Amino acid sequence: MINLKIDNIDVSVESGTTILNAAKKLNIKIPTLCYHPDLRIAGNCRICVVEQKGARTLTVSCATPVAEGMTIHTNTLKVRTARKHIIELLLSEHNSECTKCYKNGNCELQTIAAEYKITNENFIDLVPLHNYTIEHYSPSIIKDDSKCIRCQRCVRTCEELQSVSALCVAYKGDHMKISTFLEKSMLDVVCTNCGQCVNRCPVGALVEKNHIEEVWNAIYDPEKHVVVQTAPAVRVALGEDLDMEPGTIVTGKMISALKKLGIDSVLDTDFSADLTIMEEGTELLTRLKKALVDKDNTVALPMMTSCSPGWIKFIEHQFPELLPNLSTCKSPQQMFGALAKTYYAKKRNINPAKVVSISIMPCTAKKFEADRPEMRSSGYKDVDYVLTTRELAIMIKQAGIDFKTLSEEKFDSIMGTSTGAAVIFGASGGVMEAALRTVYELITGIEIPFENLNITPVRGMDGVKEASLKIEGTLPEWNFLEGVTVNTAIAHGLVNAKKVMKNVASGKANYHFIEIMACPGGCLGGGGQPIPTDSDIRMKRNRAIYQEDTGMKLRKSHENPEVIQIYNEFLEKPLSHKSHELLHTTYISRKN
Amino acid sequence: MTEVQEMIINLANKHGSGRESLIPILQAIVEKQNFLSEEAMNEIAEQLDISAAQVFGTASFYSFLDTKPRGKYIIRVCKSIIAEMKGKKEIIKTLENSLKIKVGQTTSDKMFSLLETNDIGWSDQEPSMLINEIPYTNLTPEKVITIINEYRSK
Amino acid sequence: MESNNLKKTDIIFGLCNCTSNKKYPVLAEVIQKTPNDIITEIIDSGLKGRGGAGFPTGLKWKFAAAGNNPEKYVICNADEGEPGTFKDREILLKVAGKVFAGMAICGYCINASKGYIYLRGEYKFMLPGLNKALLEFHEIIKELGYNFTIKILLGSGAYICGEETSLMESMEGKRGEPRNKPPFPVAEGFNNLPTVINNVETFVNVTMIQKYGVEEFKKLGTQDSRGSKVFSISGDTPNSGVYELELGMKLSDFVEEYGDGDTKAVQVGGASGFCVPRKKFDETIIGFEGVPTGGSMMLFNSSRSMYNVLSNYLDFFAEESCGQCTPCRVGCQQLVQGIKAVKKGVKDEEYLDTLLKLSESIKITAKCGLGQSVANSFFSIVTNFKEEMIY
């Protein structure tokens, strides 16, 4: 333990603790900007400076480990003067149009400038000298250099958490900026649209492309029938932007709010998640049969999930040789979209041309996914607009709805019923668990032998998880799997996806089925979720998702009555011709 | 395989394909091709298993690793205060007139690029300039013309 | 105070037979002693770094020698980029062998087998000569029993890479963005391993201390500034060039020798250094106890505009800043624009006080020596030549 004094108070902390965290222990708050708990320490904004006795310069508290006998003062004239100067410097190169900025009210620069009451302009406005650009060609992300404070949180996120490095620091000196390869549009580079950078940008330099006005217009249009689907991860996070604690389950209130907004039919992505399990489970078994029975060694194993569009773009850029391994299943969002303008429209006797299909997603890549040219199986754009969780919260506030006091409502039908297996899609390991619950029962006739159907080995926040299951007692039809040990891997965060893919590409891996989610924690940590994010918040959302699962009447996808119904009435069976037409897709190589 | 690809594969074999080889490889490409093309940076990224943005972000930091096309002979005139005191302005004027381009530009035959650079280590013999890696010092307008003509006749 | 007359020395460039005859006899002697003994000698000599920062060399080596990490490095910082500095240019052109020898001695002391010379890109023309000398060097020291090889890496036009952690980032193939300190290079340096990084001239001094002995070395200079220093002199002087003098001299003596009779100001230590006006020449000592320098001495006579001088230095910093930290990246731009605005009359002269306060904040919050030093020339030029900033 190291003993030091902060603001005349003694404190003891473990060796290696930073001054910032030692101060936190004493409930002394030192402001930061470039610091983020998910990322390595940068120490470049210099906001968190404190005075250290005996030091020649001020000390950055986020980057300096404590030392025995250190004497720190966090609020002296020197510290205040310097910190005010730094804030003023940041403001002088910043386009301070707060009232028009998308991050107005949720901006870390705004917050600290307000705290220090920076009311007059001391320095020269440098903005006109910079020729800043705003880039909005990406379907998911808008990059506004005029707001950038060069904290590099986005670059570090893209490198450390996602191993994509689509963003970089370029040039030096007064030209230094956050850029892409050759300053190309985010649309034209390896950006996966995952939005993790948006989650960590402290200001309005990186925000999602928002579709709030388009959705309002659709709602107001009396000619249009607006259908909404909501992703599982939204219902455990939406409350955070509406003054509620992380991890509060707000499913019922969310439905109520959507109805109050004027949505014609509030339906559930979870329905199509259950559908995905039927299609993907059958697809896996088909591939296993080809490999083990037909001894066809051209069949692509391991099979990999395909519901994460950030992951899809990632593999299209980086491992296109492994595209055959992807499940051909669309994501639940896109399955839903294709069905909304065919099955749903037909059953409800609505002209599909008048259906506006909207999804509420924890994800920014879903905007990119909806725009993919092949996502028009219905004959129309299958998903017209994607709103992030954040955008929905904004609309709820705009409508003057008092979210906390809303009553709990239920999803509409058809395509509104779901099971616990579907809701866990929002957490890393959830797709795997849902698939195992169904596939195991399909091939053995009995429930998977985990207490209360909770397959805990695939759960949790470890970057790469592995789980193996020995199949015993198969039904005669599935004899070829008797005694086979099925090996699975689950990865979340693209840095971990890359690790697994390298193993697969080199032939070292021995898996049959892999679940990949692009975002840390899975969809619950998605690029469209409320800001801020950290491991604590994601853990709370994680617990809420599994709690929602255990609270549901039906826990296995194949038990979903609406799923049974759609096969009976419309799709016939998994992997049928109709299923392939509407629910399956293809991928493209994006390597140079 | 293109010429650029082959060049870079050879360089990766020579210097290694870890991150620490990046700058020697970038320097070698610049020496051969005068600047770093999009194709070259993509290929380097491929060989070193890093992103093209990381290659670009690193290269753009260094003044001598141009990502904009440059001429065969890159003239860098020293712009330190001592150079200014000793007549850098006249040297720049002479070069601009002789090459018919302004500072920052490249001649249309892609022979010469004219740039300014910070102290190159010859303050005792200003005005000075580098043409590629060769320093020229104690410059006068006449000397400069002679030097340029020498390069023209190469 | 007693006046110190300028004392010229010839340690650095002088023939000494320590590296000649292609035998490196000084290294044959060094390897007879223990690393500990040599480090003690270097500490005792009082040798301080010659690049400008002036850290006690022996102490640096002692820290690096402690610790059992099997892999350590010796780096020679030959990124000489401080405006007005060109002394390493001459050292490398004339007595490179002494540099190599100093590095080998360091490697022996700290148990490092790999040495690097980070040579600024502007000195690329030296490569053929240096590589040739290195070939011979490697052959000879191998025979003497040294396990040490030196590789030369080139810079690519970035002043900041003269900062030790920025240099190491560059060697690792990255942008030259300085790191947080602690940890220091002697603990976590190149590839996060223990590294001694010293200036070209510092390594030559080590070689000379081993050749002539500690006591001889201590006869030169002063208590706080032992030894000699190589100066690079330029500007309004009839004698531009490289000169070796004992440290601790009075600036007035220096100006008398090297000025043109009309010296208004001397910039000691480059753009990162201090501008001394005529009225303070007599009271200013050139050395670690007074105004230190990496060697750059720029002389300005009364025909020169100190506004132009400061403007040039600030433009330099704004361009060469790595850009990572707020005070340096934005602060330098504010200083550049600020003095322009005052000169033009767009801002009144009180704004200079605002800028002086800002420069003080930059000094105590910047992440590395570049930002921390901007205030030196800003403060000394603005306060000593205020009228020239305004009219």
XYZ file of N, CA and C in Angstrom, chain A residues 133 235 273 353 411 492 580:
21
model
N -13.872 20.368 -41.849
C -14.887 19.758 -42.706
C -15.857 18.943 -41.861
N -34.413 -2.465 -24.519
C -35.315 -2.417 -23.369
C -34.604 -2.436 -22.019
N -35.864 -12.853 -33.815
C -34.701 -13.521 -33.231
C -35.011 -14.999 -33.046
N -46.712 -1.067 -49.982
C -46.091 0.196 -50.381
C -46.348 1.289 -49.354
N -46.643 -5.833 -26.433
C -46.427 -5.738 -27.872
C -47.709 -6.088 -28.616
N -16.808 -11.150 -28.237
C -17.441 -9.838 -28.383
C -16.378 -8.755 -28.359
N -35.437 -18.906 -47.936
C -34.222 -18.441 -48.604
C -34.436 -17.114 -49.298
